[in-house]
Coordinates of C-alpha atoms in Angstrom, one line a residue:
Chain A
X1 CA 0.0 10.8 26.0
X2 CA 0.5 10.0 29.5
X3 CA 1.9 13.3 31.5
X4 CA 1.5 17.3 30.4
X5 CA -1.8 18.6 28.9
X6 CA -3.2 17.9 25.9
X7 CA -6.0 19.4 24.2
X8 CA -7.9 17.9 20.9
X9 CA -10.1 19.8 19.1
X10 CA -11.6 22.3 21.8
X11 CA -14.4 24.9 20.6
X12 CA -16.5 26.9 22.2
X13 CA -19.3 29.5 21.5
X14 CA -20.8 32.1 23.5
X15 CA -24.1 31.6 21.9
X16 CA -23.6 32.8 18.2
X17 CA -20.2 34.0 19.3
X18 CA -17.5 32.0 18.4
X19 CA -15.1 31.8 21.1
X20 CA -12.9 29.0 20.0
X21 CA -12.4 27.3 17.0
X22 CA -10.9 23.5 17.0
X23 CA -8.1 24.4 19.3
X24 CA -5.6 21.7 19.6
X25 CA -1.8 21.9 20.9
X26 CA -0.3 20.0 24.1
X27 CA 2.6 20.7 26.8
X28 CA 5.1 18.0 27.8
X29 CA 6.0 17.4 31.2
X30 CA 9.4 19.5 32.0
X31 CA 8.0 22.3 29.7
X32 CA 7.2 26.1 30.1
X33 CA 4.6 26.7 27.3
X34 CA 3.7 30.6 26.8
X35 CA 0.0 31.1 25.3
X36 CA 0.3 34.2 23.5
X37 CA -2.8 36.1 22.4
X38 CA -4.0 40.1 22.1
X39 CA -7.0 41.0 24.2
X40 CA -10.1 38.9 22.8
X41 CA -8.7 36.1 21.3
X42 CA -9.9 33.5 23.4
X43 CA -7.3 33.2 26.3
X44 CA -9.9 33.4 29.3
X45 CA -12.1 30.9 27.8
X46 CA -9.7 28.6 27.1
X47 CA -8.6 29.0 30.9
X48 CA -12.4 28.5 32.0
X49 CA -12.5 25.4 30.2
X50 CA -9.4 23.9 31.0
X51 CA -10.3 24.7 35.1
X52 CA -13.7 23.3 34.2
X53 CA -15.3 26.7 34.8
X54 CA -17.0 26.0 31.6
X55 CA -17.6 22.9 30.0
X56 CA -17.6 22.4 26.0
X57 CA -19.8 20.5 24.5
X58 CA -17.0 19.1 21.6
X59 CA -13.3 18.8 22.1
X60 CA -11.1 16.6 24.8
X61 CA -8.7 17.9 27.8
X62 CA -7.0 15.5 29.5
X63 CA -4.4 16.8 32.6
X64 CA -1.8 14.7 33.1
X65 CA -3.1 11.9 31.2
X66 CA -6.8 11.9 32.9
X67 CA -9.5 12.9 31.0
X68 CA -11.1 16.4 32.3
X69 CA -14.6 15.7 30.8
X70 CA -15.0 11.8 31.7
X71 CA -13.3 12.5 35.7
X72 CA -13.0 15.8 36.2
X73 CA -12.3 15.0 39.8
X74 CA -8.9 13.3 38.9
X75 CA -8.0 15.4 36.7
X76 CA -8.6 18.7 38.8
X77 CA -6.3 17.3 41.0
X78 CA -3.5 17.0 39.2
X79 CA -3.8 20.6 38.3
X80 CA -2.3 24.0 39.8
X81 CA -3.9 26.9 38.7
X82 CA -2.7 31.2 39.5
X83 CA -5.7 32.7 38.5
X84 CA -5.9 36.3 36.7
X85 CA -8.4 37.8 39.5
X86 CA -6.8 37.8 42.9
X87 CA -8.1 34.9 45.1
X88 CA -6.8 35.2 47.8
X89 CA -9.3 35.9 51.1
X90 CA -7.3 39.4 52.4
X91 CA -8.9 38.8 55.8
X92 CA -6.8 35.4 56.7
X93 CA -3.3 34.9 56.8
X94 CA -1.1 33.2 54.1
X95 CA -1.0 30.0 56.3
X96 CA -4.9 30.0 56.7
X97 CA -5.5 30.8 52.8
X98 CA -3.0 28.0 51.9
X99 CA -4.4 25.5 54.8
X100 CA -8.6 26.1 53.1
X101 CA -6.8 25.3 49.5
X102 CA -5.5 22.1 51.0
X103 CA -8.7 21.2 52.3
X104 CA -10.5 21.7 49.3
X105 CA -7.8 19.6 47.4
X106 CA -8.4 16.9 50.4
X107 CA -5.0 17.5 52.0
X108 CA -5.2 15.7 55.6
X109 CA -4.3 17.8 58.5
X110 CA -1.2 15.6 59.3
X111 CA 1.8 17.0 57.7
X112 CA -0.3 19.8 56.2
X113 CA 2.2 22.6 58.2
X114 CA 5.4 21.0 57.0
X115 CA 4.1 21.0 53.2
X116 CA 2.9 24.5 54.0
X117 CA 6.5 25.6 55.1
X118 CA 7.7 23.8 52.3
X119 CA 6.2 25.6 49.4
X120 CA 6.2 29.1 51.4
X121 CA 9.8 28.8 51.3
X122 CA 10.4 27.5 48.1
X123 CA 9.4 31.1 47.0
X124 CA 11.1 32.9 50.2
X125 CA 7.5 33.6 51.8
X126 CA 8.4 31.5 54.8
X127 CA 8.4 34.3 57.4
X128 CA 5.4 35.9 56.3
X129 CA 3.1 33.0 56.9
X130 CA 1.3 34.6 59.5
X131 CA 0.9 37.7 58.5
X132 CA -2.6 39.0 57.0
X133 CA -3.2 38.7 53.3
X134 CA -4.5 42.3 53.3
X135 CA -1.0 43.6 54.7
X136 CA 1.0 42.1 51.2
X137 CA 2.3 43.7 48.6
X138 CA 0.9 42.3 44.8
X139 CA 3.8 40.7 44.0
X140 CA 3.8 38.9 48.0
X141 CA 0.4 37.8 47.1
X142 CA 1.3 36.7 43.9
X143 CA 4.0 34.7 45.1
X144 CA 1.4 33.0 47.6
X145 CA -0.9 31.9 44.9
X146 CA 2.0 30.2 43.2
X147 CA 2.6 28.7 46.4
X148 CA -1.1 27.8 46.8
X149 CA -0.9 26.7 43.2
X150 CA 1.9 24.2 43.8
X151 CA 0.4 22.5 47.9
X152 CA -1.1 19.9 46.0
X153 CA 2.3 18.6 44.1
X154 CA 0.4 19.2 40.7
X155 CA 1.7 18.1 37.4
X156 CA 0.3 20.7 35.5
X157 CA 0.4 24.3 36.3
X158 CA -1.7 27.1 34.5
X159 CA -1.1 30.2 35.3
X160 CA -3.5 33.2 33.4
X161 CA -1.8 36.3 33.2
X162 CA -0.2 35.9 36.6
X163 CA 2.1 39.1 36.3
X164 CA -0.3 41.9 35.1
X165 CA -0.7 44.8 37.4
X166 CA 3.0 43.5 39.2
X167 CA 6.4 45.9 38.9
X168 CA 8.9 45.0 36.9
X169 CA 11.5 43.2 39.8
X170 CA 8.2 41.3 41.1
X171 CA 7.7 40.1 37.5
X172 CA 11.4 39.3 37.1
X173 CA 11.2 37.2 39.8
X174 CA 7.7 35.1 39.1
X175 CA 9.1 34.4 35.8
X176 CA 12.0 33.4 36.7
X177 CA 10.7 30.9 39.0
X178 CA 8.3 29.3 37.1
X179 CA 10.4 28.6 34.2
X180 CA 12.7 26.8 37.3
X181 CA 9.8 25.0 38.1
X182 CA 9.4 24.0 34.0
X183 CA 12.8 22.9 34.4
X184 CA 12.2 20.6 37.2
X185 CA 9.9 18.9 35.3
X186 CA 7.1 20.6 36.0
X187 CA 4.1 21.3 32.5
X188 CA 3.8 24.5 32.6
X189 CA 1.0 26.9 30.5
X190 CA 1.6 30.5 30.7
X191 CA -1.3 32.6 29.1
X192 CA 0.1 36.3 28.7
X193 CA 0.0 39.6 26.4
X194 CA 3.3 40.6 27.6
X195 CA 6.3 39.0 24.8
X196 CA 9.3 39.7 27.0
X197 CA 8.2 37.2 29.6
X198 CA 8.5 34.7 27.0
X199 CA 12.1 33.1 26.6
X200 CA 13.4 31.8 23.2
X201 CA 13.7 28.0 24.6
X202 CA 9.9 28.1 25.5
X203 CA 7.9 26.9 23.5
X204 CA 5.2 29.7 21.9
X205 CA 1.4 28.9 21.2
X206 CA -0.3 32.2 19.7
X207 CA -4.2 32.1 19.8
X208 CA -5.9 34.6 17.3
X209 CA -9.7 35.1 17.4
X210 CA -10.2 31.5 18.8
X211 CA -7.6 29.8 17.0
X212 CA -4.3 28.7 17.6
X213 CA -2.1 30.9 14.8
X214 CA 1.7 29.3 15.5
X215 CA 2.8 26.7 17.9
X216 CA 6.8 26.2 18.1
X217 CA 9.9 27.1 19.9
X218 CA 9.8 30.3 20.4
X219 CA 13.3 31.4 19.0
X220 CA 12.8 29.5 15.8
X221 CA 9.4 31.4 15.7
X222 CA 10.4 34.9 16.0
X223 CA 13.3 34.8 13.4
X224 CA 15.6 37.9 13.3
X225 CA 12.5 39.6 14.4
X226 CA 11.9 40.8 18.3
X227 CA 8.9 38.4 19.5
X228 CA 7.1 41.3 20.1
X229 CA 7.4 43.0 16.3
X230 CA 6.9 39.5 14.8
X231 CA 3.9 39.2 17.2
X232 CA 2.6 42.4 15.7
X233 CA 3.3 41.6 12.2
X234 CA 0.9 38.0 12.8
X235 CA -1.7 39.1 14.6
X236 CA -1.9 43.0 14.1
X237 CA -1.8 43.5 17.3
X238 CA 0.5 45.4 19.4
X239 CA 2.0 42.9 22.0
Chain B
X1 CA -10.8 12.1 58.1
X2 CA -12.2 11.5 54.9
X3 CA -11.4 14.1 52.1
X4 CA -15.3 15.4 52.1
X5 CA -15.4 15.8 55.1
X6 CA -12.0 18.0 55.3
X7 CA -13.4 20.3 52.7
X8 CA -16.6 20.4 54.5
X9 CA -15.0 21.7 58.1
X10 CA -12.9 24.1 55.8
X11 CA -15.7 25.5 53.6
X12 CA -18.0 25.7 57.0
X13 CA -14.6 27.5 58.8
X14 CA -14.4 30.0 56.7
X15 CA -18.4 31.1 56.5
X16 CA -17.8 31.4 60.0
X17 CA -14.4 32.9 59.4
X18 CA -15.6 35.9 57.0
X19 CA -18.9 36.5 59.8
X20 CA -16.1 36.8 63.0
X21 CA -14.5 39.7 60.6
X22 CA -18.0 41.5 59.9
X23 CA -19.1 42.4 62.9
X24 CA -21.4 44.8 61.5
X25 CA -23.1 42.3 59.3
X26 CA -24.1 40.8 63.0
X27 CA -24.9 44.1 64.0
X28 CA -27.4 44.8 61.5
X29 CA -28.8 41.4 60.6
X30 CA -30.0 41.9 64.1
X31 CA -31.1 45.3 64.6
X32 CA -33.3 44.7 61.8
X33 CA -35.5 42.2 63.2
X34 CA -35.2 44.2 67.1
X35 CA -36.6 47.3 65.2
X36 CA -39.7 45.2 64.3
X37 CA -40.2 43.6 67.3
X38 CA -39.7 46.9 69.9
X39 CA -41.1 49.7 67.7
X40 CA -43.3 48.6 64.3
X41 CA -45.0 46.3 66.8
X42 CA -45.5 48.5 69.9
X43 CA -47.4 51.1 67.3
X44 CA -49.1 48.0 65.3
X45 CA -50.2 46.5 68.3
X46 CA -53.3 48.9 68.5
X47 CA -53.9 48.6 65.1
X48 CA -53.9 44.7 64.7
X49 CA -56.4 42.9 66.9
X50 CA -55.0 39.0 67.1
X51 CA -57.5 36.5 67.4
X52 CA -56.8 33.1 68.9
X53 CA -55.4 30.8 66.5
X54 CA -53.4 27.7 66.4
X55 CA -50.5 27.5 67.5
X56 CA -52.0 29.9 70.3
X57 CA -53.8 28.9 72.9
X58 CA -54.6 32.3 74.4
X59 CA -55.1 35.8 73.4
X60 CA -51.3 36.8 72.1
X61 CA -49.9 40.3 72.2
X62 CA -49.1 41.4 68.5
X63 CA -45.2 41.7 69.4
X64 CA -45.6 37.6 70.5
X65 CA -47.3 36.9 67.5
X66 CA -44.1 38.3 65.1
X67 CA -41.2 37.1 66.3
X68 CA -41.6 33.5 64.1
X69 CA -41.7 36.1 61.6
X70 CA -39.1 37.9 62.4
X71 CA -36.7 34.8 62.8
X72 CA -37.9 33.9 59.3
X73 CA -36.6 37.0 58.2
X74 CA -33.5 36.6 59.7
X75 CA -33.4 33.6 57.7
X76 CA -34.1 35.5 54.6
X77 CA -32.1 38.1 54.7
X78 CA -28.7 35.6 55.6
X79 CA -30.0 33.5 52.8
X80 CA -29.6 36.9 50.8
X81 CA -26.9 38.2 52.2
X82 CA -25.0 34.5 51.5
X83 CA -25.6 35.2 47.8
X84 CA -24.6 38.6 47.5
X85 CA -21.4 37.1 49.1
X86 CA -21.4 34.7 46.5
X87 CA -22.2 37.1 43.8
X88 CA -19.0 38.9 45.3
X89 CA -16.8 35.8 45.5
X90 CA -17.6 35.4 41.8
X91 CA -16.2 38.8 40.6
X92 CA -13.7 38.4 43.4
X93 CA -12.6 35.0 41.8
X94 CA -12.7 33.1 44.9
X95 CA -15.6 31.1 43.8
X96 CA -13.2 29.9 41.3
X97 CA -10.8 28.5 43.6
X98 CA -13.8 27.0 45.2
X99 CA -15.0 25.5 42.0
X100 CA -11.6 23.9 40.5
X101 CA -11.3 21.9 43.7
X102 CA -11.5 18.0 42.8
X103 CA -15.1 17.4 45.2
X104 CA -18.2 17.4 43.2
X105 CA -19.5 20.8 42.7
X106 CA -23.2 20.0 44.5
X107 CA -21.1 19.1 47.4
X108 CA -19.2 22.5 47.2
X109 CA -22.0 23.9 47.1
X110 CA -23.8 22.2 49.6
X111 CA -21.3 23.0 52.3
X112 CA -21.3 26.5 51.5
X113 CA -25.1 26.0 52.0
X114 CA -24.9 24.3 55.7
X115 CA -22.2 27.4 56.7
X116 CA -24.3 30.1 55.8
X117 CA -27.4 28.5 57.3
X118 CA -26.0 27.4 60.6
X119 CA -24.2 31.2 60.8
X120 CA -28.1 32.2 60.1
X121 CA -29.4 30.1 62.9
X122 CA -27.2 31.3 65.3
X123 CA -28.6 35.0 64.4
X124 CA -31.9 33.7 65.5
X125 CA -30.9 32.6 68.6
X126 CA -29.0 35.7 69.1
X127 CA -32.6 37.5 68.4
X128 CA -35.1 35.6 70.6
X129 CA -32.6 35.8 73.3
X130 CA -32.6 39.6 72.8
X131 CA -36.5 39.6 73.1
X132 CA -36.5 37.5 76.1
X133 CA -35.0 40.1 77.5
X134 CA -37.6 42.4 76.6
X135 CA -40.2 39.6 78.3
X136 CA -41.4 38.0 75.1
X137 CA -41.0 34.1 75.7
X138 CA -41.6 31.3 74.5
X139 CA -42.2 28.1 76.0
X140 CA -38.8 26.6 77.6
X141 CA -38.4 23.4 75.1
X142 CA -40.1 25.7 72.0
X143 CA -36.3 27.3 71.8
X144 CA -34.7 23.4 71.3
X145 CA -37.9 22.4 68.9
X146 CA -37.2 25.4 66.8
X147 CA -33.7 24.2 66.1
X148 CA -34.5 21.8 63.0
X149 CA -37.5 24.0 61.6
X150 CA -35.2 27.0 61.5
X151 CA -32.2 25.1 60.2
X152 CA -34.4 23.8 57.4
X153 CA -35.8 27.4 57.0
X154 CA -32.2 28.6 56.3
X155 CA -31.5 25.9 53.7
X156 CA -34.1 26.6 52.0
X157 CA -33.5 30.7 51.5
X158 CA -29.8 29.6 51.1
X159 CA -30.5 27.7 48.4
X160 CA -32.8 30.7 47.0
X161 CA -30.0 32.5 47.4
X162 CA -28.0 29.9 45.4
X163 CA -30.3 30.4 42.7
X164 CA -30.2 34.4 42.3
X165 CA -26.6 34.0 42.6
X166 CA -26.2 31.9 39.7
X167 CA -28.8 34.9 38.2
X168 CA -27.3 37.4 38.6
X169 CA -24.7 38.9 37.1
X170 CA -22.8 42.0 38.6
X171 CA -23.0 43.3 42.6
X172 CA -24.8 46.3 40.8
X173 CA -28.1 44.2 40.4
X174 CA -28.1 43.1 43.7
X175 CA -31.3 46.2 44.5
X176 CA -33.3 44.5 42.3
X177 CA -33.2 41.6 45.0
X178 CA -34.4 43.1 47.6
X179 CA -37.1 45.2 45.9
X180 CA -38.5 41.7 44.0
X181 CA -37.7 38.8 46.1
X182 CA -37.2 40.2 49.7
X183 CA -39.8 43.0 49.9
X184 CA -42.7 40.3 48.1
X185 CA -41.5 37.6 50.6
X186 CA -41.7 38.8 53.4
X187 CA -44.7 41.3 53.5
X188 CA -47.1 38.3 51.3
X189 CA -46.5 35.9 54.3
X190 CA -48.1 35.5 57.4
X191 CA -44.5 37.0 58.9
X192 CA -46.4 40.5 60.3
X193 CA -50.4 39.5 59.8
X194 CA -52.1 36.1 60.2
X195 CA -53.3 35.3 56.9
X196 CA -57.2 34.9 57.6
X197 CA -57.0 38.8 58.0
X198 CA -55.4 38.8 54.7
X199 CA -58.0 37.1 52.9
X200 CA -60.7 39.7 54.9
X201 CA -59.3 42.1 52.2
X202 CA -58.4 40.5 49.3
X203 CA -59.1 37.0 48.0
X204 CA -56.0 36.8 46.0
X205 CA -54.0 38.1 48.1
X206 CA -54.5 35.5 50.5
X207 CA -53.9 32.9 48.1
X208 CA -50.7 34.1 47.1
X209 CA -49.6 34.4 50.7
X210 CA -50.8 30.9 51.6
X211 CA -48.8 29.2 48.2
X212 CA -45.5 31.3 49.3
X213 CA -43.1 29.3 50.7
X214 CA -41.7 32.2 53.2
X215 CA -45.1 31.9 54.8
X216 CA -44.6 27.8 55.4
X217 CA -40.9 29.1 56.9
X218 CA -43.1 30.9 59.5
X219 CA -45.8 29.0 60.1
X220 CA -43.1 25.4 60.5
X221 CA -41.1 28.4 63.4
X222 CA -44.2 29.4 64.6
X223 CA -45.8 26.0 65.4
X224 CA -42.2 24.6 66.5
X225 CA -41.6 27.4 68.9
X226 CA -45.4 25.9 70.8
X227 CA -43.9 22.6 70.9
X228 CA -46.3 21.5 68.0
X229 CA -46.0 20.2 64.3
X230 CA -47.4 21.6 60.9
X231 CA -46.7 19.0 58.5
X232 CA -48.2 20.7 55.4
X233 CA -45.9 23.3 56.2
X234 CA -42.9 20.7 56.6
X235 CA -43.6 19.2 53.4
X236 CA -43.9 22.8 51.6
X237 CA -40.5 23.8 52.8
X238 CA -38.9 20.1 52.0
X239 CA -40.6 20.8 48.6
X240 CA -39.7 24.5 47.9
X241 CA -35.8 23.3 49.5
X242 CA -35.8 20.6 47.0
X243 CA -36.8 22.7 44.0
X244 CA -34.1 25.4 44.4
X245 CA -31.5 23.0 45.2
X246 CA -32.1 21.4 41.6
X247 CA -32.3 25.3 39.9
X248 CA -29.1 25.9 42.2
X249 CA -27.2 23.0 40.6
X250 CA -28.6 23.8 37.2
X251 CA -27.0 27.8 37.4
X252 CA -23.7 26.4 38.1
X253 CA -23.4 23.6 36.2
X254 CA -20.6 24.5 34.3
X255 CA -22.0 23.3 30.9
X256 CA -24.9 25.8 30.7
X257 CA -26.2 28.2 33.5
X258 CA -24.1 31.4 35.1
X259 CA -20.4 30.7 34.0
X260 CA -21.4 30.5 30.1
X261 CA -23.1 34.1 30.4
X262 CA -19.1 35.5 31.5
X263 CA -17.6 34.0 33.6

């Protein structure tokens, strides 16, 4: 496949630990993909590997068509990622946060301020670009990683649980958006232990101790069941 | 500009950035070294006869004859300090953002490595410009011959400090640094005692001090700052450099090394 992400046959082993067990599943472009799992089952690995924190020895990745193992440089690029952990450096301001992301990605200075401005106002943070990190709220920061995540016009956005520790408007709002951003044709992977941020039109992969349990539309899925009691009733788990 | 070179002047920025904002981390990285120089030395002086010996062409007082060491600790403790930080960045997740950048990961990792050692260098400077204040000089051109010997000097504790980044685990270990690599280092070097009157009381002693590479940090300072050349000790620093730039790469390659123990 050409666009999206797509994963073959992905394991992974901490040691003796199995961490993940012949994962395979893919996201089309124009797609908000939820990546359901209780605590443990393998979520943060799989985001390590697919951000090339960790490499696995068996298994393929490819992000938007390149392969993440063979050029990992090409890949990268075409991939926006809102970490769990805040990343943010609370000493700079937005703008200077956004403007060392751009270098990293090799964004030339020219036009750099104008693509800044752009994505800061796509999600209404335009006026606070010059204000310290430190001074944000969490759901103002969040919204600047997203912003971060999208300065380099990926195709494919990860985002790893990018609404815990966020009240409830702010995680309104972040959901909202990204599913816009789905629907302009962004690929969109959502890892997340929360069901009701999942809509029935998404698409729904659930990963259980290392493997992937379901993948489907979400609504066909659940059933007459709430996600979150037919989560329970798979996996066990309260969701 | 070419795209490396973008992420380079970024990456450097913000080292430079992050020291602006920790004005205390300038504070004490050079009180340390002033405390040495203007009070361990005044009551050491008595203590320590120094003979003449090269670089020295005359009889040296004892505060003269530590400030290479001291600038080499200066070294060593931004070399530290750079991977606590990184340590830091690691559970802070910024080292993530660093890592999922396109660039090659040496490269990352190498201009991390020339921000924190140029931000060390300018500590240094900061330092012997202190002591010239308290009369101990050195000659005129020894400050500008210095300049590549102490650069190396930092690379080479950066990258040390690359290595027990990629060690070590949580902020909490961090003591275990000082008391096993900083505290060995520096007092098993000819920092604080030439090394002949080492080996007058122990034999092994002095051959430890003489194969660690802190002491060929000094000793490349030391003849630099007296406008002359040690080449073994050139070659031992190059060497030592070269070696913990290849465990440095080896801890964060992402296929083995720190990010498979948790990441």
């Amino acid at each position: 496949m050409t666009g999206g992400l797509d994963v073959q046959d992905l394991s992974f082993s901490y040691g003796a630990k199995q961490a993940l067990n012949h994962v395979s599943f893919a996201v089309p472009p124009g797609r908000f993909c939820a990546l359901l799992g209780p605590n443990g089952a393998g979520k943060s690995t799989l985001v390590s590997l697919l951000t090339r924190l960790l490499v696995s020895p068996s298994g393929a990745i490819h992000i938007a068509g390149q392969d993440l193992g063979r050029s990992p440089g090409k890949a990268l690029a075409r991939l926006g990622v809102v970490f769990q952990q805040p990343t943010l450096d609370l000493d700079l301001s937005v703008r200077q946060n956004l403007a060392y992301f751009a270098a990293l990605h090799r964004i030339p200075r020219r036009g750099l301020n104008a693509r800044i401005d752009a994505v800061l106002s796509r999600l209404d943070m335009a006026e606070r670009s010059h204000e310290k990190v430190r001074s944000l709220n969490g759901g103002h920061r969040r919204r600047t990683e997203l912003a971060r995540a999208l300065l380099h016009d990926p195709q494919v956005l990860l985002l790893d649980e990018p609404t815990v520790g966020l009240d409830a408007a702010s995680r309104a709002s972040i959901v909202a958006h990204v599913h816009d951003l789905a629907d302009q044709g962004l690929c969109v992977l959502w890892t997340t232990h929360l069901t009701d941020e999942v809509r029935d039109s998404d698409d729904l992969l659930v990963l259980h101790r290392g493997e992937i349990l379901t993948a489907g539309r979400s609504g066909e899925i659940r059933g007459a069941l709430s996600l979150s009691d037919w989560f329970q009733s798979v996996t066990g788990a309260p969701a | 500009m070419n795209g490396w070179l973008i992420a380079l002047r970024a990456i450097v920025g913000r080292e430079f950035l992050r020291f602006i904002h920790q004005r205390e981390r300038f504070l004490s990285a050079l009180v340390r070294p002033l405390v040495w120089l203007l009070i361990f030395a005044a009551g050491f002086r008595a203590a320590l006869g120094v003979s003449i010996i090269r670089p020295y062409q005359t009889y040296i007082t004892y505060e003269t004859y530590i400030v290479p060491g001291l600038c080499a600790m200066i070294l060593l403790f931004n070399g530290m300090q750079s991977s606590l930080s990184l340590v830091y960045d690691r559970e802070m997740g910024s080292m993530r953002l660093l890592l999922t950048s396109p660039l090659p990961r040496w490269w990352l990792l190498f201009c991390r490595l020339l921000g924190s050692s140029a931000i060390s260098v300018l500590q240094v400077y900061a330092f012997l410009g202190i002591a010239a204040l308290f009369d101990i000089t050195m000659p005129g051109w020894g400050y500008v011959a210095a300049l590549p010997g102490l650069f190396l000097g930092g690379l080479m504790l950066g990258a040390l400090g690359l290595v027990l980044s990629s060690l070590i685990r949580q902020l909490e270990n961090f003591a275990g640094v000082m008391n096993f690599v900083i505290f060995p280092m520096f007092f098993l070097s000819s920092a604080l005692y030439p090394l002949w009157k080492m080996a007058e009381s122990s034999e092994l002693l002095y051959r430890i001090c003489a194969l660690n590479p802190f002491t060929h940090v000094v000793e490349l300072v030391r003849f630099l700052l007296y406008l002359q050349f040690n080449l073994s000790a050139l070659l031992w620093v190059l060497g030592t450099t070269a070696v913990f730039a290849v465990l440095a790469l080896w801890g964060y390659d992402p296929a083995r090394g720190l990010m498979k123990r948790k990441v």
